[in-house]
Amino acid sequence: NAGVMQNPRHLVRRRGQEARLRCSPMKGHSHVYWYRQLPEEGLKFMVYLQKENIIDESGMPKERFSAEFPKEGPSILRIQQVVRGDSAAYFCASSPTTSWAAIGNTEAFFGQGTRLTVV
Amino acid sequence: GIQVEQSPPDLILQEGANSTLRCNFSDSVNNLQWFHQNPWGQLINLFYIPSGTKQNGRLSATTVATERYSLLYISSSQTTDSGVYFCAVAIGGGSNYKLTFGKGTLLTVNP
């Protein structure tokens, strides 16, 4: 059973370009979360998605950032017009399908992360 | 929101030594996880342990939910144990699914 797969592992973008980060959850998992780790900091929640739905994007910057989890294919975190402050490690996590009342009660499995460097 | 405090912030050990890392949290939780971030930045799940005790090889963890703390034990440490250890918690129960991470304990194991 493959784990959470993220790609690319490393991404270098020039200021003003777009960055696309991909995440394939574990088989049988329908909840996907994105977290960001800025240098020398812990991980912070960005967004929670289920298939074709954004459930909670309260941790995402209001501009330039968007996320999707289509019916087919991986979840995508998209950053438009990147700036140097976007340089960070972006982690995706997935958790098993549960009832609504149990969301958050189950183990979240993390991918290896994508390290974005903006030059 | 919920507060997570980890101690110590830094720890230096000689290979073979044992250590205990602590995680205190400010509210009742339904989810507590320990992670190891290795020097290459990869985040590795160690334990899912909202309560009780678990062991996996040289590592074990105990969470005392009623007193709002968790301990991670590393025995006979090896250089490959170096890295940052994070504790993360979530209140859970449907609407509180966000994991809140502590600032981590930086462990250095010297040969």
PDB file of N, CA and C in Angstrom, chain A residues 9 33 35 37 41-45 48 55-56 58-59 91 100-112 115, chain B residues 30-31 33 35 37 40-43 45-48 50 86 90-103:
ATOM      1  N   ARG A   9       9.570  16.647  -5.605  1.00  0.00           N
ATOM      2  CA  ARG A   9      10.193  16.747  -4.281  1.00  0.00           C
ATOM      3  C   ARG A   9      10.814  18.122  -4.087  1.00  0.00           C
ATOM      4  N   TYR A  33      -5.226  17.101   3.300  1.00  0.00           N
ATOM      5  CA  TYR A  33      -4.873  18.336   3.999  1.00  0.00           C
ATOM      6  C   TYR A  33      -3.525  18.825   3.460  1.00  0.00           C
ATOM      7  N   TYR A  35      -0.302  21.367   4.496  1.00  0.00           N
ATOM      8  CA  TYR A  35       0.356  22.123   5.547  1.00  0.00           C
ATOM      9  C   TYR A  35       1.606  22.774   4.968  1.00  0.00           C
ATOM     10  N   GLN A  37       5.419  24.529   5.970  1.00  0.00           N
ATOM     11  CA  GLN A  37       6.466  24.689   6.972  1.00  0.00           C
ATOM     12  C   GLN A  37       7.436  25.759   6.484  1.00  0.00           C
ATOM     13  N   GLU A  41      10.308  26.862  11.407  1.00  0.00           N
ATOM     14  CA  GLU A  41       9.005  26.848  12.064  1.00  0.00           C
ATOM     15  C   GLU A  41       8.373  25.466  11.979  1.00  0.00           C
ATOM     16  N   GLY A  42       7.356  25.249  12.774  1.00  0.00           N
ATOM     17  CA  GLY A  42       6.583  24.026  12.684  1.00  0.00           C
ATOM     18  C   GLY A  42       5.607  24.097  11.525  1.00  0.00           C
ATOM     19  N   LEU A  43       4.878  23.028  11.321  1.00  0.00           N
ATOM     20  CA  LEU A  43       3.923  22.964  10.221  1.00  0.00           C
ATOM     21  C   LEU A  43       2.630  23.675  10.601  1.00  0.00           C
ATOM     22  N   LYS A  44       2.051  24.381   9.639  1.00  0.00           N
ATOM     23  CA  LYS A  44       0.797  25.087   9.871  1.00  0.00           C
ATOM     24  C   LYS A  44      -0.230  24.689   8.814  1.00  0.00           C
ATOM     25  N   PHE A  45      -1.449  24.469   9.264  1.00  0.00           N
ATOM     26  CA  PHE A  45      -2.546  24.067   8.405  1.00  0.00           C
ATOM     27  C   PHE A  45      -2.843  25.114   7.338  1.00  0.00           C
ATOM     28  N   TYR A  48      -8.165  22.017   3.795  1.00  0.00           N
ATOM     29  CA  TYR A  48      -8.683  20.648   3.911  1.00  0.00           C
ATOM     30  C   TYR A  48      -9.663  20.429   2.765  1.00  0.00           C
ATOM     31  N   ILE A  55     -13.262  22.002   1.902  1.00  0.00           N
ATOM     32  CA  ILE A  55     -14.025  22.025   3.151  1.00  0.00           C
ATOM     33  C   ILE A  55     -13.615  23.213   4.014  1.00  0.00           C
ATOM     34  N   ASP A  56     -12.321  23.486   4.059  1.00  0.00           N
ATOM     35  CA  ASP A  56     -11.822  24.538   4.941  1.00  0.00           C
ATOM     36  C   ASP A  56     -10.532  25.078   4.356  1.00  0.00           C
ATOM     37  N   SER A  58      -9.219  28.048   5.580  1.00  0.00           N
ATOM     38  CA  SER A  58      -8.966  29.164   6.489  1.00  0.00           C
ATOM     39  C   SER A  58      -7.481  29.453   6.699  1.00  0.00           C
ATOM     40  N   GLY A  59      -6.609  28.490   6.419  1.00  0.00           N
ATOM     41  CA  GLY A  59      -5.182  28.699   6.613  1.00  0.00           C
ATOM     42  C   GLY A  59      -4.447  29.139   5.366  1.00  0.00           C
ATOM     43  N   PHE A  91       3.645  20.228   2.754  1.00  0.00           N
ATOM     44  CA  PHE A  91       3.335  18.832   3.036  1.00  0.00           C
ATOM     45  C   PHE A  91       1.852  18.577   2.808  1.00  0.00           C
ATOM     46  N   TRP A 100     -18.609  12.060   9.543  1.00  0.00           N
ATOM     47  CA  TRP A 100     -18.279  13.453   9.814  1.00  0.00           C
ATOM     48  C   TRP A 100     -17.835  13.648  11.263  1.00  0.00           C
ATOM     49  N   ALA A 101     -18.501  12.954  12.180  1.00  0.00           N
ATOM     50  CA  ALA A 101     -18.200  13.149  13.594  1.00  0.00           C
ATOM     51  C   ALA A 101     -16.816  12.661  13.976  1.00  0.00           C
ATOM     52  N   ALA A 102     -16.238  11.813  13.154  1.00  0.00           N
ATOM     53  CA  ALA A 102     -14.937  11.237  13.492  1.00  0.00           C
ATOM     54  C   ALA A 102     -13.789  11.889  12.742  1.00  0.00           C
ATOM     55  N   ILE A 103     -14.096  12.873  11.918  1.00  0.00           N
ATOM     56  CA  ILE A 103     -13.019  13.544  11.173  1.00  0.00           C
ATOM     57  C   ILE A 103     -12.074  14.198  12.164  1.00  0.00           C
ATOM     58  N   GLY A 104     -10.806  13.955  11.982  1.00  0.00           N
ATOM     59  CA  GLY A 104      -9.815  14.516  12.895  1.00  0.00           C
ATOM     60  C   GLY A 104      -9.422  13.553  13.981  1.00  0.00           C
ATOM     61  N   ASN A 105     -10.208  12.474  14.143  1.00  0.00           N
ATOM     62  CA  ASN A 105      -9.898  11.503  15.187  1.00  0.00           C
ATOM     63  C   ASN A 105      -8.966  10.409  14.706  1.00  0.00           C
ATOM     64  N   THR A 106      -8.733  10.347  13.409  1.00  0.00           N
ATOM     65  CA  THR A 106      -7.918   9.266  12.857  1.00  0.00           C
ATOM     66  C   THR A 106      -6.547   9.776  12.459  1.00  0.00           C
ATOM     67  N   GLU A 107      -5.630   8.825  12.320  1.00  0.00           N
ATOM     68  CA  GLU A 107      -4.253   9.190  12.003  1.00  0.00           C
ATOM     69  C   GLU A 107      -4.157   9.827  10.627  1.00  0.00           C
ATOM     70  N   ALA A 108      -3.398  10.916  10.556  1.00  0.00           N
ATOM     71  CA  ALA A 108      -3.109  11.561   9.284  1.00  0.00           C
ATOM     72  C   ALA A 108      -1.714  11.122   8.832  1.00  0.00           C
ATOM     73  N   PHE A 109      -1.629  10.683   7.593  1.00  0.00           N
ATOM     74  CA  PHE A 109      -0.356  10.213   7.040  1.00  0.00           C
ATOM     75  C   PHE A 109       0.198  11.292   6.116  1.00  0.00           C
ATOM     76  N   PHE A 110       1.467  11.621   6.315  1.00  0.00           N
ATOM     77  CA  PHE A 110       2.072  12.720   5.591  1.00  0.00           C
ATOM     78  C   PHE A 110       2.952  12.221   4.455  1.00  0.00           C
ATOM     79  N   GLY A 111       2.972  12.979   3.395  1.00  0.00           N
ATOM     80  CA  GLY A 111       3.898  12.739   2.296  1.00  0.00           C
ATOM     81  C   GLY A 111       5.275  13.289   2.629  1.00  0.00           C
ATOM     82  N   GLN A 112       6.187  13.140   1.676  1.00  0.00           N
ATOM     83  CA  GLN A 112       7.572  13.543   1.904  1.00  0.00           C
ATOM     84  C   GLN A 112       7.790  15.033   1.707  1.00  0.00           C
ATOM     85  N   ARG A 115       9.673  20.857  -1.550  1.00  0.00           N
ATOM     86  CA  ARG A 115      10.424  22.030  -1.135  1.00  0.00           C
ATOM     87  C   ARG A 115      10.449  23.043  -2.264  1.00  0.00           C
TER      88      ARG A 115
ATOM     89  N   ASN B  30      -8.578  14.275  20.593  1.00  0.00           N
ATOM     90  CA  ASN B  30      -8.904  12.950  20.076  1.00  0.00           C
ATOM     91  C   ASN B  30      -7.821  12.426  19.148  1.00  0.00           C
ATOM     92  N   ASN B  31      -6.820  13.252  18.889  1.00  0.00           N
ATOM     93  CA  ASN B  31      -5.751  12.855  17.979  1.00  0.00           C
ATOM     94  C   ASN B  31      -4.442  13.422  18.504  1.00  0.00           C
ATOM     95  N   GLN B  33      -0.247  12.813  17.525  1.00  0.00           N
ATOM     96  CA  GLN B  33       0.715  12.086  16.696  1.00  0.00           C
ATOM     97  C   GLN B  33       2.118  12.604  16.967  1.00  0.00           C
ATOM     98  N   PHE B  35       5.976  12.752  15.179  1.00  0.00           N
ATOM     99  CA  PHE B  35       6.648  12.672  13.880  1.00  0.00           C
ATOM    100  C   PHE B  35       8.148  12.889  14.072  1.00  0.00           C
ATOM    101  N   GLN B  37      11.191  14.446  11.775  1.00  0.00           N
ATOM    102  CA  GLN B  37      11.631  15.085  10.531  1.00  0.00           C
ATOM    103  C   GLN B  37      13.140  14.893  10.433  1.00  0.00           C
ATOM    104  N   TRP B  40      16.978  15.432   6.033  1.00  0.00           N
ATOM    105  CA  TRP B  40      16.633  15.690   4.631  1.00  0.00           C
ATOM    106  C   TRP B  40      15.250  16.332   4.503  1.00  0.00           C
ATOM    107  N   GLY B  41      14.602  16.557   5.636  1.00  0.00           N
ATOM    108  CA  GLY B  41      13.322  17.247   5.633  1.00  0.00           C
ATOM    109  C   GLY B  41      12.111  16.361   5.526  1.00  0.00           C
ATOM    110  N   GLN B  42      12.310  15.058   5.388  1.00  0.00           N
ATOM    111  CA  GLN B  42      11.170  14.156   5.274  1.00  0.00           C
ATOM    112  C   GLN B  42      10.479  14.015   6.618  1.00  0.00           C
ATOM    113  N   LEU B  43       9.153  13.970   6.590  1.00  0.00           N
ATOM    114  CA  LEU B  43       8.349  13.858   7.808  1.00  0.00           C
ATOM    115  C   LEU B  43       7.858  12.421   7.914  1.00  0.00           C
ATOM    116  N   ASN B  45       5.836   9.495  10.076  1.00  0.00           N
ATOM    117  CA  ASN B  45       4.901   9.173  11.158  1.00  0.00           C
ATOM    118  C   ASN B  45       5.553   8.188  12.127  1.00  0.00           C
ATOM    119  N   LEU B  46       5.543   8.511  13.406  1.00  0.00           N
ATOM    120  CA  LEU B  46       6.067   7.595  14.404  1.00  0.00           C
ATOM    121  C   LEU B  46       4.939   6.888  15.151  1.00  0.00           C
ATOM    122  N   PHE B  47       4.073   7.675  15.763  1.00  0.00           N
ATOM    123  CA  PHE B  47       2.988   7.118  16.556  1.00  0.00           C
ATOM    124  C   PHE B  47       1.721   7.944  16.393  1.00  0.00           C
ATOM    125  N   TYR B  48       0.595   7.218  16.378  1.00  0.00           N
ATOM    126  CA  TYR B  48      -0.716   7.814  16.549  1.00  0.00           C
ATOM    127  C   TYR B  48      -1.160   7.357  17.929  1.00  0.00           C
ATOM    128  N   PRO B  50      -3.484   8.971  20.861  1.00  0.00           N
ATOM    129  CA  PRO B  50      -4.282   9.910  21.660  1.00  0.00           C
ATOM    130  C   PRO B  50      -4.390   9.505  23.130  1.00  0.00           C
ATOM    131  N   PHE B  86       8.439  16.189  16.248  1.00  0.00           N
ATOM    132  CA  PHE B  86       7.251  17.024  16.413  1.00  0.00           C
ATOM    133  C   PHE B  86       6.123  16.222  17.050  1.00  0.00           C
ATOM    134  N   ALA B  90      -4.978  17.239  17.582  1.00  0.00           N
ATOM    135  CA  ALA B  90      -6.227  17.783  17.064  1.00  0.00           C
ATOM    136  C   ALA B  90      -7.336  17.440  18.049  1.00  0.00           C
ATOM    137  N   ILE B  91      -8.218  18.387  18.266  1.00  0.00           N
ATOM    138  CA  ILE B  91      -9.351  18.127  19.153  1.00  0.00           C
ATOM    139  C   ILE B  91     -10.254  17.077  18.538  1.00  0.00           C
ATOM    140  N   GLY B  92     -10.414  17.116  17.205  1.00  0.00           N
ATOM    141  CA  GLY B  92     -11.193  16.114  16.492  1.00  0.00           C
ATOM    142  C   GLY B  92     -12.681  16.285  16.703  1.00  0.00           C
ATOM    143  N   GLY B  93     -13.408  15.204  16.442  1.00  0.00           N
ATOM    144  CA  GLY B  93     -14.843  15.236  16.668  1.00  0.00           C
ATOM    145  C   GLY B  93     -15.614  15.936  15.583  1.00  0.00           C
ATOM    146  N   GLY B  94     -15.060  16.000  14.365  1.00  0.00           N
ATOM    147  CA  GLY B  94     -15.803  16.519  13.219  1.00  0.00           C
ATOM    148  C   GLY B  94     -15.345  17.880  12.754  1.00  0.00           C
ATOM    149  N   SER B  95     -15.423  18.881  13.601  1.00  0.00           N
ATOM    150  CA  SER B  95     -15.107  20.232  13.134  1.00  0.00           C
ATOM    151  C   SER B  95     -13.706  20.690  13.529  1.00  0.00           C
ATOM    152  N   ASN B  96     -13.046  19.966  14.379  1.00  0.00           N
ATOM    153  CA  ASN B  96     -11.710  20.372  14.858  1.00  0.00           C
ATOM    154  C   ASN B  96     -10.679  19.364  14.400  1.00  0.00           C
ATOM    155  N   TYR B  97     -10.440  19.341  13.083  1.00  0.00           N
ATOM    156  CA  TYR B  97      -9.587  18.334  12.467  1.00  0.00           C
ATOM    157  C   TYR B  97      -8.173  18.831  12.212  1.00  0.00           C
ATOM    158  N   LYS B  98      -7.958  20.126  12.390  1.00  0.00           N
ATOM    159  CA  LYS B  98      -6.625  20.661  12.077  1.00  0.00           C
ATOM    160  C   LYS B  98      -5.628  20.172  13.114  1.00  0.00           C
ATOM    161  N   LEU B  99      -4.514  19.650  12.618  1.00  0.00           N
ATOM    162  CA  LEU B  99      -3.430  19.307  13.522  1.00  0.00           C
ATOM    163  C   LEU B  99      -2.661  20.567  13.887  1.00  0.00           C
ATOM    164  N   THR B 100      -2.467  20.772  15.186  1.00  0.00           N
ATOM    165  CA  THR B 100      -1.624  21.866  15.663  1.00  0.00           C
ATOM    166  C   THR B 100      -0.299  21.259  16.100  1.00  0.00           C
ATOM    167  N   PHE B 101       0.774  21.765  15.505  1.00  0.00           N
ATOM    168  CA  PHE B 101       2.107  21.230  15.770  1.00  0.00           C
ATOM    169  C   PHE B 101       2.816  22.041  16.842  1.00  0.00           C
ATOM    170  N   GLY B 102       3.600  21.336  17.670  1.00  0.00           N
ATOM    171  CA  GLY B 102       4.530  22.018  18.542  1.00  0.00           C
ATOM    172  C   GLY B 102       5.729  22.510  17.747  1.00  0.00           C
ATOM    173  N   LYS B 103       6.619  23.222  18.415  1.00  0.00           N
ATOM    174  CA  LYS B 103       7.802  23.770  17.733  1.00  0.00           C
ATOM    175  C   LYS B 103       8.896  22.732  17.574  1.00  0.00           C
TER     176      LYS B 103
END
